[in-house]
Each structure stands twice: as C-alpha cells, then as structure tokens.
Amino acid sequence: MSALEKNLHMGRLPPRPTMPGGLQSGSKMRMGPGRKRDFSPVLWSQYFESMEDVVVESETGKDSFRVYRSGSEGPVLLLLHGGGHSALSWAVFTTAITSRIRCRVVALDQRGHGETNVRHEDLIHGRSFIRKTPSPLHSV
C-alpha cells in the first residue's frame, strides 16, 4: 500500500479514544508519565536462601557448578533449566512454591550455562553430556 493510499484510509477512521491522563490508546506511554521499564539485574538473594559453587572432581580435573537453595525441610524439588537459561530462571517459581508448601528447592546451573566453570562447556548434547559430565548432584 502506498503512502498516499494509507493517508486516504487513515482519514476515514474515527479518532482514537483518549485514555485517563490525556494519552491516546496505542501510545507508548502506557506505563504512565515518567515511568520507565527497569531491566537492571536483581540479586539472587531476593529469591533463594543460599548459593554455593559445588566443585566436582574427576580424573581430568575440577568443574564448578553454581547451586541455589531454599527451604530446610520437606521433599526436595530439583529444578533443571532448559538450554540458554540458568538456575535463576527458577527464581520467581522458587519464591512462589516455598511460600505455599513446605519443601526444599535445589536449582543448579547446567554445564555451559549461568555461573558454571567447567573445562568442556561444549559437552552439552545427548549421551556425551550424560556420560562425561561429573554430576554435581552427588555433592548436593
């Protein structure tokens, strides 16, 4: 559609309704005047009770996996994140579930994600991942 056609069609439309505060619907100021979205990082401690780096030794050396925990009694919920994420993906869920039921939450960063420090980050596929990854769960 050409700019001329667009202008002709726009001229036939009724005006957009005004919203409280004098803004029009569709405006980019939906959050209110002067408010901006804040995407700055928040601390892990807002969602988890503790954090530690679990060191796992194998015949080829040491790997370190970041583990976050909450709760001190009840069943253990082991939370594993998907590809491209980290254990902190479970932060809001952890707060919600521990406020509703008595449980322990353990969320760990997988190899090559989050705050892990491992020798072979590229071992993140299928059987190689399972066979060659020392399990931080034995230390948890």
Short mmCIF file of N, CA and C in Angstrom, two decimals:
data_model
loop_
_atom_site.label_atom_id
_atom_site.label_comp_id
_atom_site.label_asym_id
_atom_site.label_seq_id
_atom_site.Cartn_x
_atom_site.Cartn_y
_atom_site.Cartn_z
N MET A 1 0.86 -1.16 0.00
CA MET A 1 0.00 0.00 0.00
C MET A 1 0.90 1.23 0.00
N SER A 2 0.62 2.15 -0.87
CA SER A 2 1.43 3.36 -0.95
C SER A 2 1.09 4.31 0.20
N ALA A 3 1.97 5.26 0.43
CA ALA A 3 1.75 6.24 1.49
C ALA A 3 0.48 7.05 1.21
N LEU A 4 0.21 7.34 -0.07
CA LEU A 4 -0.99 8.09 -0.43
C LEU A 4 -2.25 7.30 -0.07
N GLU A 5 -2.26 5.99 -0.42
CA GLU A 5 -3.42 5.16 -0.08
C GLU A 5 -3.61 5.07 1.43
N LYS A 6 -2.51 4.93 2.14
CA LYS A 6 -2.59 4.83 3.59
C LYS A 6 -3.19 6.09 4.19
N ASN A 7 -2.76 7.24 3.72
CA ASN A 7 -3.30 8.51 4.22
C ASN A 7 -4.78 8.65 3.92
N LEU A 8 -5.20 8.19 2.74
CA LEU A 8 -6.62 8.25 2.40
C LEU A 8 -7.46 7.38 3.34
N HIS A 9 -6.97 6.17 3.61
CA HIS A 9 -7.70 5.27 4.50
C HIS A 9 -7.69 5.78 5.94
N MET A 10 -6.58 6.32 6.38
CA MET A 10 -6.48 6.82 7.75
C MET A 10 -7.44 7.98 7.97
N GLY A 11 -7.67 8.77 6.93
CA GLY A 11 -8.59 9.91 7.04
C GLY A 11 -10.02 9.49 7.27
N ARG A 12 -10.37 8.26 6.93
CA ARG A 12 -11.74 7.77 7.09
C ARG A 12 -11.99 7.15 8.46
N LEU A 13 -10.92 6.88 9.22
CA LEU A 13 -11.07 6.25 10.53
C LEU A 13 -11.46 7.27 11.60
N PRO A 14 -12.23 6.83 12.59
CA PRO A 14 -12.55 7.75 13.69
C PRO A 14 -11.29 7.97 14.54
N PRO A 15 -11.25 9.05 15.30
CA PRO A 15 -10.07 9.30 16.14
C PRO A 15 -9.95 8.25 17.24
N ARG A 16 -8.75 8.03 17.67
CA ARG A 16 -8.52 7.08 18.77
C ARG A 16 -9.09 7.67 20.06
N PRO A 17 -9.66 6.80 20.91
CA PRO A 17 -10.21 7.31 22.17
C PRO A 17 -9.08 7.75 23.10
N THR A 18 -9.37 8.75 23.91
CA THR A 18 -8.37 9.20 24.87
C THR A 18 -8.45 8.33 26.12
N MET A 19 -7.30 8.15 26.75
CA MET A 19 -7.22 7.36 27.98
C MET A 19 -7.06 8.31 29.15
N PRO A 20 -7.23 7.82 30.37
CA PRO A 20 -7.03 8.68 31.53
C PRO A 20 -5.65 9.33 31.48
N GLY A 21 -5.60 10.58 31.80
CA GLY A 21 -4.34 11.31 31.76
C GLY A 21 -4.10 11.98 30.42
N GLY A 22 -5.05 11.88 29.50
CA GLY A 22 -4.93 12.56 28.23
C GLY A 22 -4.15 11.79 27.17
N LEU A 23 -3.70 10.59 27.48
CA LEU A 23 -2.97 9.79 26.49
C LEU A 23 -3.95 9.12 25.56
N GLN A 24 -3.51 8.86 24.34
CA GLN A 24 -4.35 8.13 23.40
C GLN A 24 -4.02 6.65 23.46
N SER A 25 -5.03 5.80 23.16
CA SER A 25 -4.75 4.36 23.14
C SER A 25 -3.73 4.08 22.05
N GLY A 26 -2.88 3.12 22.30
CA GLY A 26 -1.80 2.83 21.36
C GLY A 26 -0.56 3.64 21.64
N SER A 27 -0.64 4.54 22.60
CA SER A 27 0.51 5.37 22.95
C SER A 27 1.59 4.53 23.61
N LYS A 28 2.83 4.92 23.44
CA LYS A 28 3.95 4.21 24.06
C LYS A 28 4.07 4.54 25.55
N MET A 29 3.27 5.43 26.04
CA MET A 29 3.35 5.84 27.44
C MET A 29 2.34 5.11 28.30
N ARG A 30 2.06 3.86 28.04
CA ARG A 30 1.06 3.10 28.79
C ARG A 30 1.43 2.95 30.26
N MET A 31 2.69 2.99 30.57
CA MET A 31 3.12 2.78 31.95
C MET A 31 2.95 4.04 32.79
N GLY A 32 2.51 5.09 32.19
CA GLY A 32 2.32 6.33 32.93
C GLY A 32 3.45 7.29 32.65
N PRO A 33 3.18 8.57 32.80
CA PRO A 33 4.21 9.56 32.50
C PRO A 33 5.40 9.45 33.45
N GLY A 34 6.58 9.50 32.91
CA GLY A 34 7.79 9.48 33.71
C GLY A 34 8.26 8.10 34.14
N ARG A 35 7.48 7.06 33.89
CA ARG A 35 7.90 5.70 34.29
C ARG A 35 8.64 5.03 33.14
N LYS A 36 9.72 4.38 33.49
CA LYS A 36 10.49 3.64 32.51
C LYS A 36 10.63 2.20 32.99
N ARG A 37 10.74 1.29 32.06
CA ARG A 37 10.97 -0.11 32.42
C ARG A 37 12.38 -0.25 32.95
N ASP A 38 12.51 -1.03 33.99
CA ASP A 38 13.81 -1.25 34.61
C ASP A 38 14.23 -2.69 34.38
N PHE A 39 15.26 -2.88 33.56
CA PHE A 39 15.75 -4.21 33.26
C PHE A 39 17.07 -4.50 33.95
N SER A 40 17.38 -3.75 34.99
CA SER A 40 18.64 -3.99 35.70
C SER A 40 18.54 -5.30 36.48
N PRO A 41 19.66 -6.00 36.62
CA PRO A 41 19.63 -7.29 37.30
C PRO A 41 19.29 -7.15 38.78
N VAL A 42 18.67 -8.19 39.32
CA VAL A 42 18.36 -8.24 40.75
C VAL A 42 19.24 -9.31 41.39
N LEU A 43 19.38 -9.25 42.69
CA LEU A 43 20.23 -10.20 43.39
C LEU A 43 19.55 -11.56 43.54
N TRP A 44 20.33 -12.63 43.49
CA TRP A 44 19.80 -13.98 43.68
C TRP A 44 19.17 -14.11 45.06
N SER A 45 19.69 -13.36 46.03
CA SER A 45 19.23 -13.48 47.41
C SER A 45 17.79 -12.98 47.61
N GLN A 46 17.23 -12.32 46.62
CA GLN A 46 15.82 -11.92 46.71
C GLN A 46 14.91 -13.13 46.54
N TYR A 47 15.43 -14.23 45.99
CA TYR A 47 14.61 -15.38 45.66
C TYR A 47 15.06 -16.69 46.31
N PHE A 48 16.36 -16.80 46.60
CA PHE A 48 16.91 -18.02 47.18
C PHE A 48 17.53 -17.71 48.53
N GLU A 49 17.59 -18.72 49.40
CA GLU A 49 18.19 -18.54 50.73
C GLU A 49 19.70 -18.67 50.72
N SER A 50 20.23 -19.52 49.85
CA SER A 50 21.69 -19.70 49.81
C SER A 50 22.16 -19.98 48.39
N MET A 51 23.46 -19.76 48.20
CA MET A 51 24.10 -20.01 46.92
C MET A 51 25.48 -20.55 47.21
N GLU A 52 25.90 -21.55 46.46
CA GLU A 52 27.27 -22.05 46.61
C GLU A 52 27.75 -22.61 45.28
N ASP A 53 29.06 -22.65 45.14
CA ASP A 53 29.67 -23.27 43.98
C ASP A 53 30.15 -24.65 44.40
N VAL A 54 29.54 -25.67 43.83
CA VAL A 54 29.89 -27.06 44.15
C VAL A 54 31.00 -27.50 43.20
N VAL A 55 32.12 -27.92 43.77
CA VAL A 55 33.26 -28.38 42.97
C VAL A 55 33.20 -29.89 42.86
N VAL A 56 33.26 -30.36 41.62
CA VAL A 56 33.21 -31.79 41.34
C VAL A 56 34.54 -32.18 40.71
N GLU A 57 35.19 -33.18 41.30
CA GLU A 57 36.48 -33.64 40.78
C GLU A 57 36.29 -34.92 39.97
N SER A 58 37.09 -35.03 38.90
CA SER A 58 37.12 -36.25 38.11
C SER A 58 38.57 -36.51 37.72
N GLU A 59 38.79 -37.55 36.93
CA GLU A 59 40.17 -37.86 36.54
C GLU A 59 40.79 -36.78 35.66
N THR A 60 39.98 -35.91 35.07
CA THR A 60 40.52 -34.86 34.21
C THR A 60 40.60 -33.50 34.88
N GLY A 61 40.20 -33.38 36.13
CA GLY A 61 40.30 -32.10 36.81
C GLY A 61 39.06 -31.75 37.61
N LYS A 62 38.85 -30.45 37.80
CA LYS A 62 37.74 -29.96 38.62
C LYS A 62 36.78 -29.11 37.78
N ASP A 63 35.50 -29.26 38.07
CA ASP A 63 34.45 -28.43 37.49
C ASP A 63 33.68 -27.80 38.64
N SER A 64 33.16 -26.60 38.41
CA SER A 64 32.40 -25.90 39.44
C SER A 64 31.00 -25.60 38.91
N PHE A 65 29.99 -25.96 39.68
CA PHE A 65 28.60 -25.74 39.31
C PHE A 65 27.93 -24.85 40.36
N ARG A 66 27.24 -23.80 39.91
CA ARG A 66 26.53 -22.90 40.82
C ARG A 66 25.21 -23.55 41.23
N VAL A 67 24.95 -23.58 42.54
CA VAL A 67 23.73 -24.19 43.09
C VAL A 67 23.04 -23.17 44.00
N TYR A 68 21.74 -22.99 43.79
CA TYR A 68 20.92 -22.11 44.62
C TYR A 68 19.94 -22.99 45.40
N ARG A 69 19.68 -22.61 46.66
CA ARG A 69 18.79 -23.41 47.51
C ARG A 69 17.84 -22.53 48.31
N SER A 70 16.70 -23.14 48.63
CA SER A 70 15.72 -22.54 49.54
C SER A 70 15.00 -23.65 50.27
N GLY A 71 14.53 -23.35 51.48
CA GLY A 71 13.80 -24.33 52.28
C GLY A 71 14.75 -25.22 53.05
N SER A 72 14.25 -25.75 54.20
CA SER A 72 15.11 -26.58 55.03
C SER A 72 14.48 -27.92 55.39
N GLU A 73 13.22 -28.12 55.04
CA GLU A 73 12.57 -29.40 55.35
C GLU A 73 11.52 -29.71 54.30
N GLY A 74 11.17 -30.98 54.24
CA GLY A 74 10.18 -31.41 53.26
C GLY A 74 10.84 -32.04 52.05
N PRO A 75 10.02 -32.40 51.05
CA PRO A 75 10.57 -33.03 49.85
C PRO A 75 11.48 -32.07 49.08
N VAL A 76 12.41 -32.64 48.33
CA VAL A 76 13.35 -31.84 47.55
C VAL A 76 12.81 -31.69 46.13
N LEU A 77 12.75 -30.47 45.66
CA LEU A 77 12.41 -30.20 44.27
C LEU A 77 13.71 -29.85 43.55
N LEU A 78 14.16 -30.69 42.65
CA LEU A 78 15.36 -30.42 41.87
C LEU A 78 14.92 -29.74 40.58
N LEU A 79 15.36 -28.51 40.39
CA LEU A 79 14.92 -27.72 39.25
C LEU A 79 16.04 -27.62 38.22
N LEU A 80 15.78 -28.12 37.02
CA LEU A 80 16.75 -28.10 35.93
C LEU A 80 16.24 -27.17 34.83
N HIS A 81 17.07 -26.24 34.41
CA HIS A 81 16.66 -25.27 33.40
C HIS A 81 16.88 -25.82 32.00
N GLY A 82 16.28 -25.16 31.03
CA GLY A 82 16.46 -25.53 29.63
C GLY A 82 17.66 -24.83 29.01
N GLY A 83 17.93 -25.14 27.76
CA GLY A 83 19.06 -24.55 27.05
C GLY A 83 18.96 -23.05 26.94
N GLY A 84 20.08 -22.38 27.15
CA GLY A 84 20.12 -20.92 27.05
C GLY A 84 19.67 -20.20 28.30
N HIS A 85 19.33 -20.93 29.33
CA HIS A 85 18.87 -20.32 30.58
C HIS A 85 19.84 -20.64 31.70
N SER A 86 19.46 -20.32 32.92
CA SER A 86 20.29 -20.63 34.08
C SER A 86 19.37 -21.03 35.24
N ALA A 87 19.98 -21.41 36.35
CA ALA A 87 19.19 -21.79 37.53
C ALA A 87 18.34 -20.62 38.00
N LEU A 88 18.76 -19.41 37.72
CA LEU A 88 17.99 -18.24 38.14
C LEU A 88 16.66 -18.12 37.39
N SER A 89 16.49 -18.91 36.33
CA SER A 89 15.20 -18.95 35.64
C SER A 89 14.09 -19.41 36.58
N TRP A 90 14.46 -20.11 37.64
CA TRP A 90 13.50 -20.65 38.60
C TRP A 90 13.28 -19.72 39.80
N ALA A 91 13.81 -18.52 39.78
CA ALA A 91 13.75 -17.63 40.93
C ALA A 91 12.32 -17.33 41.39
N VAL A 92 11.49 -16.85 40.51
CA VAL A 92 10.12 -16.48 40.89
C VAL A 92 9.33 -17.72 41.30
N PHE A 93 9.51 -18.82 40.58
CA PHE A 93 8.83 -20.07 40.95
C PHE A 93 9.23 -20.51 42.35
N THR A 94 10.53 -20.40 42.67
CA THR A 94 11.02 -20.82 43.98
C THR A 94 10.34 -20.03 45.09
N THR A 95 10.25 -18.73 44.93
CA THR A 95 9.57 -17.91 45.93
C THR A 95 8.11 -18.31 46.08
N ALA A 96 7.46 -18.55 44.95
CA ALA A 96 6.03 -18.90 44.98
C ALA A 96 5.80 -20.27 45.63
N ILE A 97 6.59 -21.26 45.26
CA ILE A 97 6.34 -22.62 45.77
C ILE A 97 6.70 -22.74 47.25
N THR A 98 7.79 -22.11 47.68
CA THR A 98 8.17 -22.21 49.09
C THR A 98 7.25 -21.42 50.00
N SER A 99 6.50 -20.48 49.44
CA SER A 99 5.52 -19.75 50.25
C SER A 99 4.22 -20.55 50.40
N ARG A 100 4.02 -21.56 49.55
CA ARG A 100 2.79 -22.34 49.58
C ARG A 100 2.92 -23.70 50.24
N ILE A 101 4.08 -24.35 50.06
CA ILE A 101 4.26 -25.67 50.64
C ILE A 101 5.61 -25.77 51.33
N ARG A 102 5.73 -26.72 52.25
CA ARG A 102 6.99 -26.95 52.93
C ARG A 102 7.82 -27.87 52.05
N CYS A 103 8.91 -27.35 51.51
CA CYS A 103 9.77 -28.14 50.63
C CYS A 103 11.16 -27.53 50.59
N ARG A 104 12.08 -28.26 50.01
CA ARG A 104 13.43 -27.77 49.76
C ARG A 104 13.60 -27.65 48.26
N VAL A 105 14.16 -26.55 47.82
CA VAL A 105 14.38 -26.33 46.40
C VAL A 105 15.88 -26.29 46.13
N VAL A 106 16.30 -27.03 45.11
CA VAL A 106 17.69 -27.02 44.65
C VAL A 106 17.65 -26.71 43.16
N ALA A 107 18.27 -25.60 42.77
CA ALA A 107 18.34 -25.21 41.35
C ALA A 107 19.81 -25.07 40.99
N LEU A 108 20.25 -25.79 39.95
CA LEU A 108 21.66 -25.70 39.60
C LEU A 108 21.86 -25.28 38.16
N ASP A 109 22.96 -24.56 37.96
CA ASP A 109 23.35 -24.17 36.61
C ASP A 109 23.93 -25.37 35.90
N GLN A 110 23.41 -25.68 34.73
CA GLN A 110 23.91 -26.80 33.94
C GLN A 110 25.25 -26.43 33.30
N ARG A 111 25.95 -27.42 32.84
CA ARG A 111 27.23 -27.24 32.15
C ARG A 111 27.10 -26.21 31.02
N GLY A 112 27.98 -25.21 31.04
CA GLY A 112 27.99 -24.21 29.99
C GLY A 112 26.94 -23.13 30.13
N HIS A 113 26.24 -23.07 31.24
CA HIS A 113 25.19 -22.08 31.45
C HIS A 113 25.40 -21.38 32.79
N GLY A 114 24.83 -20.20 32.91
CA GLY A 114 24.89 -19.47 34.18
C GLY A 114 26.31 -19.27 34.67
N GLU A 115 26.53 -19.61 35.92
CA GLU A 115 27.84 -19.37 36.55
C GLU A 115 28.68 -20.64 36.69
N THR A 116 28.50 -21.60 35.78
CA THR A 116 29.35 -22.79 35.84
C THR A 116 30.76 -22.42 35.39
N ASN A 117 31.71 -23.18 35.87
CA ASN A 117 33.10 -23.03 35.45
C ASN A 117 33.62 -24.44 35.19
N VAL A 118 33.53 -24.85 33.93
CA VAL A 118 33.87 -26.22 33.56
C VAL A 118 34.89 -26.23 32.43
N ARG A 119 35.58 -27.34 32.31
CA ARG A 119 36.62 -27.46 31.28
C ARG A 119 36.03 -27.62 29.88
N HIS A 120 34.98 -28.38 29.74
CA HIS A 120 34.44 -28.69 28.42
C HIS A 120 32.99 -28.22 28.33
N GLU A 121 32.79 -26.93 28.09
CA GLU A 121 31.43 -26.39 28.00
C GLU A 121 30.68 -26.92 26.80
N ASP A 122 31.40 -27.40 25.80
CA ASP A 122 30.75 -27.87 24.58
C ASP A 122 30.10 -29.24 24.72
N LEU A 123 30.29 -29.92 25.84
CA LEU A 123 29.67 -31.24 26.05
C LEU A 123 28.25 -31.08 26.58
N ILE A 124 27.38 -30.53 25.74
CA ILE A 124 26.01 -30.27 26.20
C ILE A 124 24.98 -30.98 25.33
N HIS A 125 25.38 -32.07 24.69
CA HIS A 125 24.42 -32.77 23.84
C HIS A 125 24.34 -34.26 24.21
N GLY A 126 23.15 -34.75 24.29
CA GLY A 126 22.82 -36.16 24.44
C GLY A 126 23.69 -37.00 25.34
N ARG A 127 24.13 -38.14 24.81
CA ARG A 127 24.87 -39.12 25.59
C ARG A 127 26.20 -38.59 26.10
N SER A 128 26.86 -37.76 25.30
CA SER A 128 28.14 -37.19 25.77
C SER A 128 27.93 -36.39 27.04
N PHE A 129 26.84 -35.65 27.09
CA PHE A 129 26.53 -34.85 28.27
C PHE A 129 26.33 -35.74 29.49
N ILE A 130 25.59 -36.81 29.32
CA ILE A 130 25.29 -37.70 30.44
C ILE A 130 26.52 -38.47 30.90
N ARG A 131 27.29 -39.02 29.97
CA ARG A 131 28.45 -39.84 30.32
C ARG A 131 29.63 -39.04 30.83
N LYS A 132 29.89 -37.88 30.21
CA LYS A 132 31.13 -37.17 30.50
C LYS A 132 30.97 -36.03 31.50
N THR A 133 29.77 -35.75 31.92
CA THR A 133 29.56 -34.67 32.88
C THR A 133 29.61 -35.22 34.30
N PRO A 134 30.59 -34.81 35.09
CA PRO A 134 30.56 -35.21 36.50
C PRO A 134 29.32 -34.61 37.15
N SER A 135 28.62 -35.37 37.91
CA SER A 135 27.36 -34.90 38.46
C SER A 135 27.55 -34.10 39.74
N PRO A 136 27.14 -32.85 39.74
CA PRO A 136 27.19 -32.06 40.97
C PRO A 136 26.15 -32.52 41.98
N LEU A 137 25.23 -33.36 41.56
CA LEU A 137 24.17 -33.81 42.47
C LEU A 137 24.72 -34.69 43.59
N HIS A 138 25.82 -35.39 43.34
CA HIS A 138 26.42 -36.21 44.40
C HIS A 138 26.90 -35.34 45.55
N SER A 139 27.28 -34.11 45.26
CA SER A 139 27.76 -33.20 46.29
C SER A 139 26.64 -32.43 46.95
N VAL A 140 25.51 -32.36 46.29
CA VAL A 140 24.36 -31.61 46.80
C VAL A 140 23.66 -32.49 47.79
#
